């Protein structure tokens, strides 16, 4: 993953904005603040990204090419409690009210200063940290009898400590963050090996195989890391 030191896991922010220069400058400001940034330029992409990367915050522009940001807000809210800050036009009072009614947590009016936007972002992050939505103190992922202690960088399977290599650890983390949901091959490669990885995608399968040998009761008949044929893998928290 792109996070630097373990134990200082970066919080993820999804920026939904089709105007590329704006998305880029907002993304840059967020990275400077220490966030890991993902960008979506359409509503459909935004919904998929929320599912895939499980962000800690969404910045959502109301003006999107195919669907209104308000519809996207409604769809995200239907499946996630992630804090949402809407980006609205100055004279669109109705959008602001509608956004808040649909479950957005705050809005920022365009044009905004980065300083103002970052202050709002930090406020939302603090609020969700207090409400327990984000636990960045000592993050432990649990599911399917597997425990992944991200600070200690330790893995336990059915209570027994298991040694994982760094990429195996990152891969398991990626899978477990999307427990019971599809992890596509592209997303896994992107998260574990980085977006500029152009190596053999067999690398992914080899690492999956090694993880299964360490995690599965019967590696030839896996129940924790299952294959979604032609798509990717899924970590099953049964
Ligand atoms: Ca826009």
PDB file of C-alpha atoms and ligand atoms in Angstrom:
ATOM      1  CA  UNK A   1       0.000   0.000   0.000  1.00  0.00           C
ATOM      2  CA  UNK A   2       1.104   3.557  -0.415  1.00  0.00           C
ATOM      3  CA  UNK A   3       0.941   4.279   3.298  1.00  0.00           C
ATOM      4  CA  UNK A   4       4.377   5.073   4.638  1.00  0.00           C
ATOM      5  CA  UNK A   5       5.256   3.758   8.045  1.00  0.00           C
ATOM      6  CA  UNK A   6       3.008   1.095   9.468  1.00  0.00           C
ATOM      7  CA  UNK A   7       1.095   2.293  12.469  1.00  0.00           C
ATOM      8  CA  UNK A   8       0.543   5.561  10.694  1.00  0.00           C
ATOM      9  CA  UNK A   9      -2.043   4.282   8.298  1.00  0.00           C
ATOM     10  CA  UNK A  10      -3.144   7.040   5.974  1.00  0.00           C
ATOM     11  CA  UNK A  11      -6.812   7.943   5.963  1.00  0.00           C
ATOM     12  CA  UNK A  12      -8.386   7.801   2.541  1.00  0.00           C
ATOM     13  CA  UNK A  13     -10.339  10.597   0.918  1.00  0.00           C
ATOM     14  CA  UNK A  14     -12.372  10.172  -2.243  1.00  0.00           C
ATOM     15  CA  UNK A  15     -12.668  13.291  -4.406  1.00  0.00           C
ATOM     16  CA  UNK A  16     -15.644  13.191  -6.794  1.00  0.00           C
ATOM     17  CA  UNK A  17     -15.166  15.942  -9.343  1.00  0.00           C
ATOM     18  CA  UNK A  18     -15.130  15.897 -13.136  1.00  0.00           C
ATOM     19  CA  UNK A  19     -13.144  19.125 -13.558  1.00  0.00           C
ATOM     20  CA  UNK A  20      -9.702  17.666 -13.672  1.00  0.00           C
ATOM     21  CA  UNK A  21      -7.641  20.713 -12.657  1.00  0.00           C
ATOM     22  CA  UNK A  22      -9.825  21.238  -9.599  1.00  0.00           C
ATOM     23  CA  UNK A  23      -9.739  17.537  -8.676  1.00  0.00           C
ATOM     24  CA  UNK A  24      -5.964  17.621  -8.974  1.00  0.00           C
ATOM     25  CA  UNK A  25      -5.434  20.708  -6.860  1.00  0.00           C
ATOM     26  CA  UNK A  26      -7.803  19.423  -4.178  1.00  0.00           C
ATOM     27  CA  UNK A  27      -6.057  16.051  -4.312  1.00  0.00           C
ATOM     28  CA  UNK A  28      -2.675  17.677  -3.926  1.00  0.00           C
ATOM     29  CA  UNK A  29      -3.838  19.738  -0.928  1.00  0.00           C
ATOM     30  CA  UNK A  30      -5.209  16.572   0.686  1.00  0.00           C
ATOM     31  CA  UNK A  31      -1.959  14.696   0.116  1.00  0.00           C
ATOM     32  CA  UNK A  32      -0.050  17.518   1.760  1.00  0.00           C
ATOM     33  CA  UNK A  33      -2.413  17.060   4.730  1.00  0.00           C
ATOM     34  CA  UNK A  34      -1.340  13.410   4.844  1.00  0.00           C
ATOM     35  CA  UNK A  35      -4.351  11.751   3.236  1.00  0.00           C
ATOM     36  CA  UNK A  36      -4.324   9.062   0.606  1.00  0.00           C
ATOM     37  CA  UNK A  37      -6.388  10.441  -2.282  1.00  0.00           C
ATOM     38  CA  UNK A  38      -8.654   8.713  -4.779  1.00  0.00           C
ATOM     39  CA  UNK A  39     -10.466  10.568  -7.560  1.00  0.00           C
ATOM     40  CA  UNK A  40     -13.706   9.723  -9.358  1.00  0.00           C
ATOM     41  CA  UNK A  41     -15.099  11.818 -12.193  1.00  0.00           C
ATOM     42  CA  UNK A  42     -18.571  10.311 -12.547  1.00  0.00           C
ATOM     43  CA  UNK A  43     -21.279   9.220 -10.148  1.00  0.00           C
ATOM     44  CA  UNK A  44     -20.984   5.595 -11.147  1.00  0.00           C
ATOM     45  CA  UNK A  45     -17.245   5.641 -10.599  1.00  0.00           C
ATOM     46  CA  UNK A  46     -17.794   7.314  -7.226  1.00  0.00           C
ATOM     47  CA  UNK A  47     -20.114   4.541  -6.005  1.00  0.00           C
ATOM     48  CA  UNK A  48     -17.632   1.888  -7.099  1.00  0.00           C
ATOM     49  CA  UNK A  49     -14.725   3.674  -5.462  1.00  0.00           C
ATOM     50  CA  UNK A  50     -16.598   4.023  -2.166  1.00  0.00           C
ATOM     51  CA  UNK A  51     -17.091   0.257  -2.204  1.00  0.00           C
ATOM     52  CA  UNK A  52     -13.541  -0.474  -3.234  1.00  0.00           C
ATOM     53  CA  UNK A  53     -11.441   1.846  -1.105  1.00  0.00           C
ATOM     54  CA  UNK A  54     -13.704   2.363   1.907  1.00  0.00           C
ATOM     55  CA  UNK A  55     -12.759   6.045   2.307  1.00  0.00           C
ATOM     56  CA  UNK A  56     -12.862   7.995   5.571  1.00  0.00           C
ATOM     57  CA  UNK A  57     -14.333  11.007   3.794  1.00  0.00           C
ATOM     58  CA  UNK A  58     -15.944  11.869   0.452  1.00  0.00           C
ATOM     59  CA  UNK A  59     -15.740  15.277  -1.215  1.00  0.00           C
ATOM     60  CA  UNK A  60     -18.637  15.284  -3.645  1.00  0.00           C
ATOM     61  CA  UNK A  61     -19.246  17.860  -6.363  1.00  0.00           C
ATOM     62  CA  UNK A  62     -22.922  18.478  -7.116  1.00  0.00           C
ATOM     63  CA  UNK A  63     -22.245  19.190 -10.785  1.00  0.00           C
ATOM     64  CA  UNK A  64     -21.250  15.899 -12.406  1.00  0.00           C
ATOM     65  CA  UNK A  65     -21.590  14.925 -16.068  1.00  0.00           C
ATOM     66  CA  UNK A  66     -23.950  11.935 -15.985  1.00  0.00           C
ATOM     67  CA  UNK A  67     -25.775  12.043 -12.683  1.00  0.00           C
ATOM     68  CA  UNK A  68     -26.300  14.780 -10.118  1.00  0.00           C
ATOM     69  CA  UNK A  69     -24.042  14.749  -7.101  1.00  0.00           C
ATOM     70  CA  UNK A  70     -27.243  14.746  -5.062  1.00  0.00           C
ATOM     71  CA  UNK A  71     -28.201  11.349  -6.486  1.00  0.00           C
ATOM     72  CA  UNK A  72     -24.700  10.104  -5.819  1.00  0.00           C
ATOM     73  CA  UNK A  73     -24.995  11.351  -2.243  1.00  0.00           C
ATOM     74  CA  UNK A  74     -28.227   9.426  -1.799  1.00  0.00           C
ATOM     75  CA  UNK A  75     -26.684   6.259  -3.223  1.00  0.00           C
ATOM     76  CA  UNK A  76     -23.591   6.468  -1.044  1.00  0.00           C
ATOM     77  CA  UNK A  77     -25.724   7.086   2.041  1.00  0.00           C
ATOM     78  CA  UNK A  78     -27.812   4.024   1.254  1.00  0.00           C
ATOM     79  CA  UNK A  79     -24.795   1.832   1.914  1.00  0.00           C
ATOM     80  CA  UNK A  80     -22.250   3.828   3.907  1.00  0.00           C
ATOM     81  CA  UNK A  81     -21.962   6.241   6.838  1.00  0.00           C
ATOM     82  CA  UNK A  82     -18.825   7.832   5.397  1.00  0.00           C
ATOM     83  CA  UNK A  83     -18.735  11.606   6.035  1.00  0.00           C
ATOM     84  CA  UNK A  84     -19.680  13.519   2.883  1.00  0.00           C
ATOM     85  CA  UNK A  85     -18.823  17.138   2.138  1.00  0.00           C
ATOM     86  CA  UNK A  86     -20.700  18.498  -0.879  1.00  0.00           C
ATOM     87  CA  UNK A  87     -19.109  21.033  -3.207  1.00  0.00           C
ATOM     88  CA  UNK A  88     -21.824  23.384  -4.418  1.00  0.00           C
ATOM     89  CA  UNK A  89     -22.148  26.455  -6.601  1.00  0.00           C
ATOM     90  CA  UNK A  90     -22.417  29.777  -4.865  1.00  0.00           C
ATOM     91  CA  UNK A  91     -25.986  30.528  -5.937  1.00  0.00           C
ATOM     92  CA  UNK A  92     -27.422  27.039  -5.504  1.00  0.00           C
ATOM     93  CA  UNK A  93     -29.033  27.285  -2.077  1.00  0.00           C
ATOM     94  CA  UNK A  94     -31.489  24.533  -2.955  1.00  0.00           C
ATOM     95  CA  UNK A  95     -28.616  22.116  -3.611  1.00  0.00           C
ATOM     96  CA  UNK A  96     -27.122  22.786  -0.191  1.00  0.00           C
ATOM     97  CA  UNK A  97     -30.370  22.064   1.611  1.00  0.00           C
ATOM     98  CA  UNK A  98     -31.096  19.024  -0.545  1.00  0.00           C
ATOM     99  CA  UNK A  99     -27.573  17.707   0.027  1.00  0.00           C
ATOM    100  CA  UNK A 100     -27.871  17.974   3.790  1.00  0.00           C
ATOM    101  CA  UNK A 101     -31.315  16.383   3.718  1.00  0.00           C
ATOM    102  CA  UNK A 102     -29.921  13.486   1.696  1.00  0.00           C
ATOM    103  CA  UNK A 103     -27.318  12.844   4.356  1.00  0.00           C
ATOM    104  CA  UNK A 104     -24.343  15.029   3.458  1.00  0.00           C
ATOM    105  CA  UNK A 105     -22.497  16.224   6.562  1.00  0.00           C
ATOM    106  CA  UNK A 106     -21.368  19.605   5.311  1.00  0.00           C
ATOM    107  CA  UNK A 107     -20.993  21.657   2.161  1.00  0.00           C
ATOM    108  CA  UNK A 108     -18.420  24.058   0.802  1.00  0.00           C
ATOM    109  CA  UNK A 109     -19.367  26.690  -1.746  1.00  0.00           C
ATOM    110  CA  UNK A 110     -17.342  27.144  -4.921  1.00  0.00           C
ATOM    111  CA  UNK A 111     -15.053  28.948  -5.338  1.00  0.00           C
ATOM    112  CA  UNK A 112     -13.420  27.999  -2.067  1.00  0.00           C
ATOM    113  CA  UNK A 113      -9.944  28.441  -0.708  1.00  0.00           C
ATOM    114  CA  UNK A 114      -7.956  25.257  -0.098  1.00  0.00           C
ATOM    115  CA  UNK A 115      -7.410  26.488   3.411  1.00  0.00           C
ATOM    116  CA  UNK A 116     -11.138  26.631   4.050  1.00  0.00           C
ATOM    117  CA  UNK A 117     -11.724  23.241   2.446  1.00  0.00           C
ATOM    118  CA  UNK A 118      -8.969  21.570   4.458  1.00  0.00           C
ATOM    119  CA  UNK A 119     -10.365  23.063   7.670  1.00  0.00           C
ATOM    120  CA  UNK A 120     -13.765  21.517   6.871  1.00  0.00           C
ATOM    121  CA  UNK A 121     -12.129  18.194   6.021  1.00  0.00           C
ATOM    122  CA  UNK A 122     -10.217  18.119   9.297  1.00  0.00           C
ATOM    123  CA  UNK A 123     -13.376  19.019  11.217  1.00  0.00           C
ATOM    124  CA  UNK A 124     -15.298  16.114   9.673  1.00  0.00           C
ATOM    125  CA  UNK A 125     -12.444  13.689  10.277  1.00  0.00           C
ATOM    126  CA  UNK A 126     -12.221  14.773  13.930  1.00  0.00           C
ATOM    127  CA  UNK A 127     -15.951  14.351  14.305  1.00  0.00           C
ATOM    128  CA  UNK A 128     -15.986  10.828  12.913  1.00  0.00           C
ATOM    129  CA  UNK A 129     -12.930   9.926  14.983  1.00  0.00           C
ATOM    130  CA  UNK A 130     -14.851  10.969  18.095  1.00  0.00           C
ATOM    131  CA  UNK A 131     -17.903   9.011  17.084  1.00  0.00           C
ATOM    132  CA  UNK A 132     -15.748   5.934  16.673  1.00  0.00           C
ATOM    133  CA  UNK A 133     -16.196   5.622  12.921  1.00  0.00           C
ATOM    134  CA  UNK A 134     -12.458   5.956  12.491  1.00  0.00           C
ATOM    135  CA  UNK A 135     -10.191   4.176  14.910  1.00  0.00           C
ATOM    136  CA  UNK A 136      -6.707   5.290  14.038  1.00  0.00           C
ATOM    137  CA  UNK A 137      -5.244   4.509  17.444  1.00  0.00           C
ATOM    138  CA  UNK A 138      -4.631   0.806  17.065  1.00  0.00           C
ATOM    139  CA  UNK A 139      -6.297  -0.642  14.044  1.00  0.00           C
ATOM    140  CA  UNK A 140      -7.029  -4.344  14.026  1.00  0.00           C
ATOM    141  CA  UNK A 141      -8.956  -5.955  11.206  1.00  0.00           C
ATOM    142  CA  UNK A 142     -10.919  -9.053  12.229  1.00  0.00           C
ATOM    143  CA  UNK A 143     -12.906 -11.514  10.222  1.00  0.00           C
ATOM    144  CA  UNK A 144     -13.269 -15.173   9.400  1.00  0.00           C
ATOM    145  CA  UNK A 145     -11.019 -16.200  12.289  1.00  0.00           C
ATOM    146  CA  UNK A 146      -8.227 -13.953  11.020  1.00  0.00           C
ATOM    147  CA  UNK A 147      -6.847 -11.005  12.984  1.00  0.00           C
ATOM    148  CA  UNK A 148      -4.616  -8.439  11.342  1.00  0.00           C
ATOM    149  CA  UNK A 149      -2.958  -6.014  13.744  1.00  0.00           C
ATOM    150  CA  UNK A 150      -1.874  -3.142  11.516  1.00  0.00           C
ATOM    151  CA  UNK A 151       0.202  -1.368  14.155  1.00  0.00           C
ATOM    152  CA  UNK A 152       2.078  -4.406  15.389  1.00  0.00           C
ATOM    153  CA  UNK A 153       2.182  -5.821  11.853  1.00  0.00           C
ATOM    154  CA  UNK A 154       1.061  -9.193  13.159  1.00  0.00           C
ATOM    155  CA  UNK A 155      -1.350 -11.741  11.821  1.00  0.00           C
ATOM    156  CA  UNK A 156      -3.191 -14.420  13.747  1.00  0.00           C
ATOM    157  CA  UNK A 157      -5.258 -17.230  12.329  1.00  0.00           C
ATOM    158  CA  UNK A 158      -7.627 -18.996  14.707  1.00  0.00           C
ATOM    159  CA  UNK A 159      -5.624 -17.412  17.532  1.00  0.00           C
ATOM    160  CA  UNK A 160      -2.236 -18.671  16.325  1.00  0.00           C
ATOM    161  CA  UNK A 161       0.427 -16.259  15.128  1.00  0.00           C
ATOM    162  CA  UNK A 162       1.244 -16.536  11.426  1.00  0.00           C
ATOM    163  CA  UNK A 163       4.278 -15.045   9.713  1.00  0.00           C
ATOM    164  CA  UNK A 164       3.453 -13.038   6.603  1.00  0.00           C
ATOM    165  CA  UNK A 165       5.847 -11.400   4.185  1.00  0.00           C
ATOM    166  CA  UNK A 166       5.260  -7.647   3.663  1.00  0.00           C
ATOM    167  CA  UNK A 167       3.372  -8.021   0.365  1.00  0.00           C
ATOM    168  CA  UNK A 168       1.305 -10.872   1.770  1.00  0.00           C
ATOM    169  CA  UNK A 169       0.405  -8.655   4.698  1.00  0.00           C
ATOM    170  CA  UNK A 170      -0.586  -5.750   2.441  1.00  0.00           C
ATOM    171  CA  UNK A 171      -2.593  -8.051   0.215  1.00  0.00           C
ATOM    172  CA  UNK A 172      -4.462  -9.546   3.157  1.00  0.00           C
ATOM    173  CA  UNK A 173      -5.152  -6.056   4.473  1.00  0.00           C
ATOM    174  CA  UNK A 174      -6.595  -5.015   1.104  1.00  0.00           C
ATOM    175  CA  UNK A 175      -8.777  -8.110   1.001  1.00  0.00           C
ATOM    176  CA  UNK A 176      -9.977  -7.774   4.598  1.00  0.00           C
ATOM    177  CA  UNK A 177     -10.871  -4.100   4.201  1.00  0.00           C
ATOM    178  CA  UNK A 178     -13.389  -5.280   1.629  1.00  0.00           C
ATOM    179  CA  UNK A 179     -14.518  -8.375   3.515  1.00  0.00           C
ATOM    180  CA  UNK A 180     -17.413 -10.161   1.802  1.00  0.00           C
ATOM    181  CA  UNK A 181     -17.075  -7.829  -1.167  1.00  0.00           C
ATOM    182  CA  UNK A 182     -15.248  -8.299  -4.422  1.00  0.00           C
ATOM    183  CA  UNK A 183     -11.637  -7.141  -4.549  1.00  0.00           C
ATOM    184  CA  UNK A 184     -10.905  -6.755  -8.233  1.00  0.00           C
ATOM    185  CA  UNK A 185      -7.507  -7.774  -9.572  1.00  0.00           C
ATOM    186  CA  UNK A 186      -6.808  -4.191 -10.649  1.00  0.00           C
ATOM    187  CA  UNK A 187      -7.556  -2.743  -7.241  1.00  0.00           C
ATOM    188  CA  UNK A 188      -5.457  -5.352  -5.434  1.00  0.00           C
ATOM    189  CA  UNK A 189      -2.484  -4.815  -7.731  1.00  0.00           C
ATOM    190  CA  UNK A 190      -2.917  -1.063  -7.432  1.00  0.00           C
ATOM    191  CA  UNK A 191      -3.042  -1.151  -3.635  1.00  0.00           C
ATOM    192  CA  UNK A 192      -0.316  -3.691  -3.012  1.00  0.00           C
ATOM    193  CA  UNK A 193       2.158  -3.086  -5.818  1.00  0.00           C
ATOM    194  CA  UNK A 194       1.261   0.489  -6.726  1.00  0.00           C
ATOM    195  CA  UNK A 195      -0.465   2.117  -9.703  1.00  0.00           C
ATOM    196  CA  UNK A 196       2.723   2.080 -11.772  1.00  0.00           C
ATOM    197  CA  UNK A 197       3.126  -1.695 -11.548  1.00  0.00           C
ATOM    198  CA  UNK A 198       3.166  -3.224 -14.980  1.00  0.00           C
ATOM    199  CA  UNK A 199       4.641  -6.581 -14.088  1.00  0.00           C
ATOM    200  CA  UNK A 200       3.130  -9.987 -14.606  1.00  0.00           C
ATOM    201  CA  UNK A 201      -0.297 -10.181 -13.003  1.00  0.00           C
ATOM    202  CA  UNK A 202       0.587 -13.770 -12.099  1.00  0.00           C
ATOM    203  CA  UNK A 203       2.404 -12.141  -9.177  1.00  0.00           C
ATOM    204  CA  UNK A 204      -0.979 -11.534  -7.601  1.00  0.00           C
ATOM    205  CA  UNK A 205      -2.030 -15.166  -7.972  1.00  0.00           C
ATOM    206  CA  UNK A 206       1.248 -16.391  -6.522  1.00  0.00           C
ATOM    207  CA  UNK A 207       0.749 -14.224  -3.446  1.00  0.00           C
ATOM    208  CA  UNK A 208      -2.857 -15.364  -3.107  1.00  0.00           C
ATOM    209  CA  UNK A 209      -1.647 -18.948  -3.217  1.00  0.00           C
ATOM    210  CA  UNK A 210       0.896 -18.295  -0.467  1.00  0.00           C
ATOM    211  CA  UNK A 211      -1.710 -16.542   1.672  1.00  0.00           C
ATOM    212  CA  UNK A 212      -4.031 -19.492   1.272  1.00  0.00           C
ATOM    213  CA  UNK A 213      -1.315 -21.857   2.407  1.00  0.00           C
ATOM    214  CA  UNK A 214      -0.975 -19.813   5.565  1.00  0.00           C
ATOM    215  CA  UNK A 215      -4.643 -19.016   6.167  1.00  0.00           C
ATOM    216  CA  UNK A 216      -6.750 -21.836   4.877  1.00  0.00           C
ATOM    217  CA  UNK A 217      -7.557 -25.086   6.628  1.00  0.00           C
ATOM    218  CA  UNK A 218      -7.551 -26.700   3.202  1.00  0.00           C
ATOM    219  CA  UNK A 219      -5.594 -24.475   0.769  1.00  0.00           C
ATOM    220  CA  UNK A 220      -6.853 -26.461  -2.225  1.00  0.00           C
ATOM    221  CA  UNK A 221     -10.439 -25.785  -1.190  1.00  0.00           C
ATOM    222  CA  UNK A 222     -10.269 -22.216   0.161  1.00  0.00           C
ATOM    223  CA  UNK A 223     -13.067 -20.795   2.285  1.00  0.00           C
ATOM    224  CA  UNK A 224     -11.481 -17.534   3.460  1.00  0.00           C
ATOM    225  CA  UNK A 225     -10.002 -16.190   0.237  1.00  0.00           C
ATOM    226  CA  UNK A 226     -12.273 -17.272  -2.581  1.00  0.00           C
ATOM    227  CA  UNK A 227     -11.800 -16.722  -6.294  1.00  0.00           C
ATOM    228  CA  UNK A 228     -14.330 -14.630  -8.177  1.00  0.00           C
ATOM    229  CA  UNK A 229     -13.672 -16.069 -11.581  1.00  0.00           C
ATOM    230  CA  UNK A 230     -12.473 -13.531 -14.117  1.00  0.00           C
ATOM    231  CA  UNK A 231     -12.882 -10.662 -11.637  1.00  0.00           C
ATOM    232  CA  UNK A 232     -10.684 -11.035  -8.596  1.00  0.00           C
ATOM    233  CA  UNK A 233     -10.888 -12.358  -5.064  1.00  0.00           C
ATOM    234  CA  UNK A 234     -13.089 -12.030  -2.031  1.00  0.00           C
ATOM    235  CA  UNK A 235     -12.211 -12.350   1.639  1.00  0.00           C
ATOM    236  CA  UNK A 236     -15.052 -14.215   3.317  1.00  0.00           C
ATOM    237  CA  UNK A 237     -15.946 -13.299   6.871  1.00  0.00           C
ATOM    238  CA  UNK A 238     -18.376 -16.096   7.538  1.00  0.00           C
TER     239      UNK A 238
HETATM  240 CA1  LIG B   1     -18.055  19.404 -11.603  1.00  0.00          CA
END
